[in-house]
PDB file of C-alpha atoms in Angstrom:
ATOM      1  CA  MET A 519       5.712   9.133 -10.991  1.00  0.00           C
ATOM      2  CA  PRO A 520       8.627  11.161  -9.640  1.00  0.00           C
ATOM      3  CA  ALA A 521       8.922  10.976  -5.841  1.00  0.00           C
ATOM      4  CA  THR A 522      11.475  11.156  -3.043  1.00  0.00           C
ATOM      5  CA  LEU A 523      12.616   8.446  -0.629  1.00  0.00           C
ATOM      6  CA  GLU A 524      12.504  10.197   2.716  1.00  0.00           C
ATOM      7  CA  VAL A 525      15.143   9.075   5.103  1.00  0.00           C
ATOM      8  CA  ARG A 526      14.228   9.339   8.800  1.00  0.00           C
ATOM      9  CA  ASP A 527      15.785   8.174  12.058  1.00  0.00           C
ATOM     10  CA  GLY A 528      12.846   7.229  14.241  1.00  0.00           C
ATOM     11  CA  GLY A 529      15.097   6.765  17.287  1.00  0.00           C
ATOM     12  CA  ALA A 530      13.908   4.603  20.168  1.00  0.00           C
ATOM     13  CA  ALA A 531      10.482   2.975  20.180  1.00  0.00           C
ATOM     14  CA  GLY A 532       7.879   5.523  21.084  1.00  0.00           C
ATOM     15  CA  ALA A 533      10.028   8.462  20.088  1.00  0.00           C
ATOM     16  CA  THR A 534       8.161  11.431  18.707  1.00  0.00           C
ATOM     17  CA  SER A 535      10.903  13.070  16.660  1.00  0.00           C
ATOM     18  CA  THR A 536      10.548  12.517  12.921  1.00  0.00           C
ATOM     19  CA  ALA A 537      12.853  15.172  11.667  1.00  0.00           C
ATOM     20  CA  PRO A 538      13.957  14.327   8.052  1.00  0.00           C
ATOM     21  CA  VAL A 539      17.630  13.318   7.737  1.00  0.00           C
ATOM     22  CA  GLY A 540      17.770  13.436   3.958  1.00  0.00           C
ATOM     23  CA  VAL A 541      16.014  12.562   0.767  1.00  0.00           C
ATOM     24  CA  ALA A 542      16.932  10.557  -2.399  1.00  0.00           C
ATOM     25  CA  ALA A 543      15.166  10.502  -5.790  1.00  0.00           C
ATOM     26  CA  CYS A 544      13.054   7.415  -6.315  1.00  0.00           C
ATOM     27  CA  ASP A 545      10.645   7.118  -9.189  1.00  0.00           C
ATOM     28  CA  LEU A 546       8.266   4.075  -9.264  1.00  0.00           C
ATOM     29  CA  GLU A 547       8.158   4.259 -12.997  1.00  0.00           C
ATOM     30  CA  ARG A 548      12.013   3.952 -13.155  1.00  0.00           C
ATOM     31  CA  PRO A 549      13.231   0.793 -11.376  1.00  0.00           C
ATOM     32  CA  GLU A 550      16.873   1.773 -11.941  1.00  0.00           C
ATOM     33  CA  THR A 551      16.339   4.443  -9.197  1.00  0.00           C
ATOM     34  CA  PHE A 552      15.329   1.914  -6.539  1.00  0.00           C
ATOM     35  CA  ALA A 553      18.744   0.541  -5.487  1.00  0.00           C
ATOM     36  CA  PRO A 554      20.569   3.922  -5.555  1.00  0.00           C
ATOM     37  CA  ALA A 555      17.818   5.435  -3.331  1.00  0.00           C
ATOM     38  CA  LEU A 556      17.868   2.658  -0.819  1.00  0.00           C
ATOM     39  CA  ALA A 557      21.620   2.633  -0.794  1.00  0.00           C
ATOM     40  CA  ALA A 558      21.492   6.394  -0.032  1.00  0.00           C
ATOM     41  CA  ALA A 559      19.107   5.703   2.862  1.00  0.00           C
ATOM     42  CA  GLU A 560      21.367   3.039   4.281  1.00  0.00           C
ATOM     43  CA  ALA A 561      24.296   5.346   4.041  1.00  0.00           C
ATOM     44  CA  ALA A 562      22.568   8.232   5.795  1.00  0.00           C
ATOM     45  CA  LEU A 563      21.212   6.055   8.637  1.00  0.00           C
ATOM     46  CA  GLY A 564      23.986   3.511   8.936  1.00  0.00           C
ATOM     47  CA  GLY A 565      21.531   0.792   7.924  1.00  0.00           C
ATOM     48  CA  LEU A 566      17.769   0.223   7.565  1.00  0.00           C
ATOM     49  CA  ASP A 567      15.355  -1.455   9.997  1.00  0.00           C
ATOM     50  CA  THR A 568      12.109  -0.155   8.537  1.00  0.00           C
ATOM     51  CA  VAL A 569      10.963   0.707   5.016  1.00  0.00           C
ATOM     52  CA  VAL A 570       7.509   2.225   4.446  1.00  0.00           C
ATOM     53  CA  VAL A 571       6.176   2.263   0.863  1.00  0.00           C
ATOM     54  CA  THR A 572       3.252   4.638   0.209  1.00  0.00           C
ATOM     55  CA  GLY A 573       3.679   5.581  -3.440  1.00  0.00           C
ATOM     56  CA  ALA A 574       1.025   4.691  -6.053  1.00  0.00           C
ATOM     57  CA  LEU A 575      -0.953   5.936  -8.962  1.00  0.00           C
ATOM     58  CA  PHE A 576      -4.756   6.319  -8.877  1.00  0.00           C
ATOM     59  CA  ALA A 577      -7.355   7.040 -11.541  1.00  0.00           C
ATOM     60  CA  THR A 578     -11.073   6.464 -11.768  1.00  0.00           C
ATOM     61  CA  GLN A 579     -12.323   3.355 -13.556  1.00  0.00           C
ATOM     62  CA  GLU A 580     -13.869   5.474 -16.262  1.00  0.00           C
ATOM     63  CA  ALA A 581     -10.615   7.282 -16.960  1.00  0.00           C
ATOM     64  CA  LEU A 582      -8.720   3.940 -17.120  1.00  0.00           C
ATOM     65  CA  GLU A 583     -11.143   2.431 -19.532  1.00  0.00           C
ATOM     66  CA  GLY A 584     -10.693   5.286 -21.929  1.00  0.00           C
ATOM     67  CA  ASP A 585      -6.874   5.477 -21.726  1.00  0.00           C
ATOM     68  CA  ALA A 586      -4.828   2.303 -22.401  1.00  0.00           C
ATOM     69  CA  ASP A 587      -1.498   4.118 -21.662  1.00  0.00           C
ATOM     70  CA  LEU A 588      -2.779   5.323 -18.325  1.00  0.00           C
ATOM     71  CA  THR A 589      -3.955   1.766 -17.530  1.00  0.00           C
ATOM     72  CA  ARG A 590      -0.558   0.359 -18.348  1.00  0.00           C
ATOM     73  CA  ARG A 591       1.210   2.980 -16.199  1.00  0.00           C
ATOM     74  CA  LEU A 592      -1.100   2.330 -13.200  1.00  0.00           C
ATOM     75  CA  LEU A 593      -0.824  -1.407 -13.358  1.00  0.00           C
ATOM     76  CA  THR A 594       2.890  -1.217 -13.721  1.00  0.00           C
ATOM     77  CA  VAL A 595       3.497   1.237 -10.884  1.00  0.00           C
ATOM     78  CA  ASP A 596       0.891  -0.133  -8.430  1.00  0.00           C
ATOM     79  CA  PHE A 597       1.878  -3.764  -8.863  1.00  0.00           C
ATOM     80  CA  SER A 598       4.965  -4.700 -10.805  1.00  0.00           C
ATOM     81  CA  HIS A 599       7.349  -1.892  -9.902  1.00  0.00           C
ATOM     82  CA  THR A 600       6.098  -1.768  -6.289  1.00  0.00           C
ATOM     83  CA  VAL A 601       6.925  -5.431  -5.995  1.00  0.00           C
ATOM     84  CA  VAL A 602      10.379  -4.887  -7.553  1.00  0.00           C
ATOM     85  CA  PHE A 603      11.025  -2.081  -5.053  1.00  0.00           C
ATOM     86  CA  CYS A 604       9.899  -4.241  -2.204  1.00  0.00           C
ATOM     87  CA  GLU A 605      12.180  -7.037  -3.322  1.00  0.00           C
ATOM     88  CA  GLU A 606      15.122  -4.661  -3.220  1.00  0.00           C
ATOM     89  CA  ALA A 607      14.104  -3.451   0.254  1.00  0.00           C
ATOM     90  CA  ARG A 608      13.528  -7.129   1.407  1.00  0.00           C
ATOM     91  CA  ARG A 609      16.979  -8.202   0.397  1.00  0.00           C
ATOM     92  CA  ARG A 610      18.557  -5.328   2.223  1.00  0.00           C
ATOM     93  CA  LEU A 611      16.541  -5.923   5.432  1.00  0.00           C
ATOM     94  CA  LEU A 612      17.211  -9.618   5.542  1.00  0.00           C
ATOM     95  CA  ALA A 613      20.904  -9.025   4.996  1.00  0.00           C
ATOM     96  CA  ARG A 614      20.897  -7.144   8.302  1.00  0.00           C
ATOM     97  CA  GLY A 615      19.002  -9.938  10.064  1.00  0.00           C
ATOM     98  CA  GLY A 616      15.490  -8.592   9.481  1.00  0.00           C
ATOM     99  CA  GLY A 617      13.381  -5.553   9.858  1.00  0.00           C
ATOM    100  CA  THR A 618       9.922  -4.122   9.000  1.00  0.00           C
ATOM    101  CA  LEU A 619       8.510  -3.691   5.462  1.00  0.00           C
ATOM    102  CA  CYS A 620       5.361  -1.666   5.641  1.00  0.00           C
ATOM    103  CA  VAL A 621       3.494  -1.251   2.319  1.00  0.00           C
ATOM    104  CA  PHE A 622       0.236   0.528   1.434  1.00  0.00           C
ATOM    105  CA  SER A 623      -2.105  -1.566  -0.512  1.00  0.00           C
ATOM    106  CA  SER A 624      -5.878  -0.897  -0.518  1.00  0.00           C
ATOM    107  CA  VAL A 625      -9.280  -2.291   0.480  1.00  0.00           C
ATOM    108  CA  ALA A 626      -9.962  -2.028  -3.288  1.00  0.00           C
ATOM    109  CA  GLY A 627      -8.059  -5.254  -3.695  1.00  0.00           C
ATOM    110  CA  GLU A 628     -10.420  -7.212  -1.317  1.00  0.00           C
ATOM    111  CA  ARG A 629     -13.070  -7.956  -3.924  1.00  0.00           C
ATOM    112  CA  GLY A 630     -13.721  -7.308  -7.627  1.00  0.00           C
ATOM    113  CA  ARG A 631     -15.853  -4.169  -7.577  1.00  0.00           C
ATOM    114  CA  LYS A 632     -17.371  -2.124 -10.448  1.00  0.00           C
ATOM    115  CA  PRO A 633     -15.875   1.321  -9.456  1.00  0.00           C
ATOM    116  CA  VAL A 634     -12.265   0.011  -9.005  1.00  0.00           C
ATOM    117  CA  ILE A 635     -11.748  -2.987 -11.376  1.00  0.00           C
ATOM    118  CA  LEU A 636      -8.244  -2.090 -12.635  1.00  0.00           C
ATOM    119  CA  TYR A 637      -6.893  -0.267  -9.570  1.00  0.00           C
ATOM    120  CA  GLY A 638      -8.378  -3.033  -7.362  1.00  0.00           C
ATOM    121  CA  ALA A 639      -6.740  -5.737  -9.490  1.00  0.00           C
ATOM    122  CA  ALA A 640      -3.245  -4.135  -9.011  1.00  0.00           C
ATOM    123  CA  LYS A 641      -3.843  -3.794  -5.275  1.00  0.00           C
ATOM    124  CA  ALA A 642      -5.134  -7.404  -4.990  1.00  0.00           C
ATOM    125  CA  GLY A 643      -1.923  -8.644  -6.543  1.00  0.00           C
ATOM    126  CA  LEU A 644       0.173  -6.499  -4.154  1.00  0.00           C
ATOM    127  CA  SER A 645      -1.700  -7.718  -1.130  1.00  0.00           C
ATOM    128  CA  ARG A 646      -1.197 -11.370  -2.078  1.00  0.00           C
ATOM    129  CA  TYR A 647       2.562 -10.743  -2.629  1.00  0.00           C
ATOM    130  CA  LEU A 648       2.950  -9.164   0.793  1.00  0.00           C
ATOM    131  CA  GLU A 649       1.014 -12.080   2.375  1.00  0.00           C
ATOM    132  CA  GLY A 650       3.431 -14.477   0.651  1.00  0.00           C
ATOM    133  CA  LEU A 651       6.503 -12.564   1.937  1.00  0.00           C
ATOM    134  CA  ASP A 652       5.070 -12.777   5.513  1.00  0.00           C
ATOM    135  CA  HIS A 653       4.668 -16.529   5.186  1.00  0.00           C
ATOM    136  CA  LYS A 654       8.189 -17.162   3.777  1.00  0.00           C
ATOM    137  CA  PHE A 655      10.362 -14.742   5.641  1.00  0.00           C
ATOM    138  CA  HIS A 656       8.707 -14.140   8.993  1.00  0.00           C
ATOM    139  CA  ALA A 657      10.928 -16.806  10.677  1.00  0.00           C
ATOM    140  CA  ARG A 658      13.991 -15.006   9.339  1.00  0.00           C
ATOM    141  CA  GLY A 659      13.071 -11.721  11.059  1.00  0.00           C
ATOM    142  CA  LEU A 660      11.157  -9.925   8.269  1.00  0.00           C
ATOM    143  CA  ARG A 661       8.027  -8.318   9.605  1.00  0.00           C
ATOM    144  CA  VAL A 662       5.579  -7.388   6.811  1.00  0.00           C
ATOM    145  CA  VAL A 663       2.809  -4.861   7.414  1.00  0.00           C
ATOM    146  CA  CYS A 664       0.229  -4.604   4.688  1.00  0.00           C
ATOM    147  CA  VAL A 665      -1.846  -1.422   5.076  1.00  0.00           C
ATOM    148  CA  LYS A 666      -5.288  -1.500   3.591  1.00  0.00           C
ATOM    149  CA  PRO A 667      -6.657   2.091   3.500  1.00  0.00           C
ATOM    150  CA  GLY A 668     -10.231   2.780   2.613  1.00  0.00           C
ATOM    151  CA  PHE A 669     -11.276   6.288   1.609  1.00  0.00           C
ATOM    152  CA  VAL A 670      -8.868   8.796   3.084  1.00  0.00           C
ATOM    153  CA  ARG A 671      -9.070  12.575   2.580  1.00  0.00           C
ATOM    154  CA  THR A 672      -5.776  13.161   0.654  1.00  0.00           C
ATOM    155  CA  SER A 673      -4.793  14.711  -2.644  1.00  0.00           C
ATOM    156  CA  MET A 674      -5.347  11.380  -4.319  1.00  0.00           C
ATOM    157  CA  THR A 675      -9.049  11.422  -3.477  1.00  0.00           C
ATOM    158  CA  GLU A 676      -9.501  15.118  -4.076  1.00  0.00           C
ATOM    159  CA  GLY A 677     -12.643  15.741  -6.069  1.00  0.00           C
ATOM    160  CA  LEU A 678     -14.300  12.492  -5.118  1.00  0.00           C
ATOM    161  CA  ARG A 679     -17.313  12.326  -2.776  1.00  0.00           C
ATOM    162  CA  PRO A 680     -16.094  10.970   0.589  1.00  0.00           C
ATOM    163  CA  PRO A 681     -18.274   8.282   2.315  1.00  0.00           C
ATOM    164  CA  PRO A 682     -19.512   8.842   5.866  1.00  0.00           C
ATOM    165  CA  PHE A 683     -16.643   6.745   7.235  1.00  0.00           C
ATOM    166  CA  ALA A 684     -13.781   8.604   5.380  1.00  0.00           C
ATOM    167  CA  GLY A 685     -10.511   8.877   7.261  1.00  0.00           C
ATOM    168  CA  ASP A 686      -8.115  11.671   7.944  1.00  0.00           C
ATOM    169  CA  PRO A 687      -4.402  11.315   7.188  1.00  0.00           C
ATOM    170  CA  GLU A 688      -3.285  11.934  10.828  1.00  0.00           C
ATOM    171  CA  ARG A 689      -5.485   9.188  12.236  1.00  0.00           C
ATOM    172  CA  VAL A 690      -4.445   6.768   9.484  1.00  0.00           C
ATOM    173  CA  ALA A 691      -0.754   7.595  10.182  1.00  0.00           C
ATOM    174  CA  ALA A 692      -1.320   6.861  13.913  1.00  0.00           C
ATOM    175  CA  LEU A 693      -2.911   3.486  13.127  1.00  0.00           C
ATOM    176  CA  VAL A 694      -0.005   2.557  10.788  1.00  0.00           C
ATOM    177  CA  ALA A 695       2.646   3.667  13.307  1.00  0.00           C
ATOM    178  CA  ARG A 696       1.091   1.376  15.919  1.00  0.00           C
ATOM    179  CA  ALA A 697       0.964  -1.490  13.434  1.00  0.00           C
ATOM    180  CA  ILE A 698       4.658  -0.992  12.623  1.00  0.00           C
ATOM    181  CA  ASP A 699       5.540  -1.014  16.351  1.00  0.00           C
ATOM    182  CA  ARG A 700       3.488  -4.244  16.986  1.00  0.00           C
ATOM    183  CA  GLY A 701       4.352  -5.949  13.595  1.00  0.00           C
ATOM    184  CA  THR A 702       0.661  -6.396  12.858  1.00  0.00           C
ATOM    185  CA  PRO A 703       0.523  -8.132   9.456  1.00  0.00           C
ATOM    186  CA  VAL A 704      -2.629  -6.401   8.128  1.00  0.00           C
ATOM    187  CA  VAL A 705      -4.110  -3.121   9.174  1.00  0.00           C
ATOM    188  CA  TYR A 706      -7.217  -1.487   7.868  1.00  0.00           C
ATOM    189  CA  ALA A 707      -7.337   2.313   7.994  1.00  0.00           C
ATOM    190  CA  PRO A 708      -9.717   3.692   9.232  1.00  0.00           C
ATOM    191  CA  ALA A 709     -10.442   0.538  11.232  1.00  0.00           C
ATOM    192  CA  MET A 710     -14.152   0.552  10.235  1.00  0.00           C
ATOM    193  CA  TRP A 711     -13.030  -0.815   6.834  1.00  0.00           C
ATOM    194  CA  ARG A 712     -12.193  -4.199   8.374  1.00  0.00           C
ATOM    195  CA  TRP A 713     -15.953  -4.740   9.077  1.00  0.00           C
ATOM    196  CA  ILE A 714     -17.203  -3.104   5.848  1.00  0.00           C
ATOM    197  CA  MET A 715     -14.959  -5.443   3.746  1.00  0.00           C
ATOM    198  CA  LEU A 716     -15.872  -8.456   5.879  1.00  0.00           C
ATOM    199  CA  VAL A 717     -19.527  -7.861   4.695  1.00  0.00           C
ATOM    200  CA  ILE A 718     -18.495  -7.220   1.119  1.00  0.00           C
ATOM    201  CA  ARG A 719     -16.448 -10.399   0.913  1.00  0.00           C
ATOM    202  CA  THR A 720     -19.489 -12.459   1.923  1.00  0.00           C
ATOM    203  CA  LEU A 721     -21.855 -11.021  -0.643  1.00  0.00           C
ATOM    204  CA  PRO A 722     -22.840 -13.417  -3.467  1.00  0.00           C
ATOM    205  CA  ARG A 723     -21.670 -12.607  -6.993  1.00  0.00           C
ATOM    206  CA  LEU A 724     -25.289 -12.005  -8.097  1.00  0.00           C
ATOM    207  CA  VAL A 725     -25.521  -9.198  -5.504  1.00  0.00           C
ATOM    208  CA  MET A 726     -22.191  -7.686  -6.558  1.00  0.00           C
ATOM    209  CA  ARG A 727     -23.328  -7.469 -10.073  1.00  0.00           C
ATOM    210  CA  ARG A 728     -26.338  -5.330  -9.019  1.00  0.00           C
ATOM    211  CA  ILE A 729     -24.749  -2.933  -6.504  1.00  0.00           C
ATOM    212  CA  GLY A 730     -22.476  -0.022  -7.454  1.00  0.00           C
ATOM    213  CA  PHE A 731     -20.106  -0.326  -4.432  1.00  0.00           C
TER     214      PHE A 731
END
């Protein structure tokens, strides 16, 4: 999945300017692009104090069940290669004494659910990895922020029926920005998903087998 690593200087805390400083090619299907992209970001900014990872692949469960190659790509990008990228970013942040690593996972990883079995499995693994990073490196100055979006109206969800509590990108971005400022380890976006998933996590397996959520 070709993408760009956008390099920004956020300035002082609370600053509103987010003018892009530069970009570097970074493809989550090509791990050899990770180190050069992060090195370019460090060179442009004179160092890194925050890395935000939003890239991922998405496909419906039905599409994944019918396409083994797509399944392999999604699992690789959304878990294995995202972790490899985060490891590269983690090493660079710790080398400077710490910083913030903010990564988008998903509420899909909270519980095994019929509509998102494979996508949810990748995101579950990513969430556990980020939790482990927080436990091990917090004392060394690494602040890990795991973002767990629910349904957000973006190009990724285009064509899907939004639930009543669907979020908008601008509000989600504001929640994430506050979480980065505060170093909040886990943030649900929109916030309603915290309570929705609290209920889902308590449902017995017998109930989960019967419902379509």
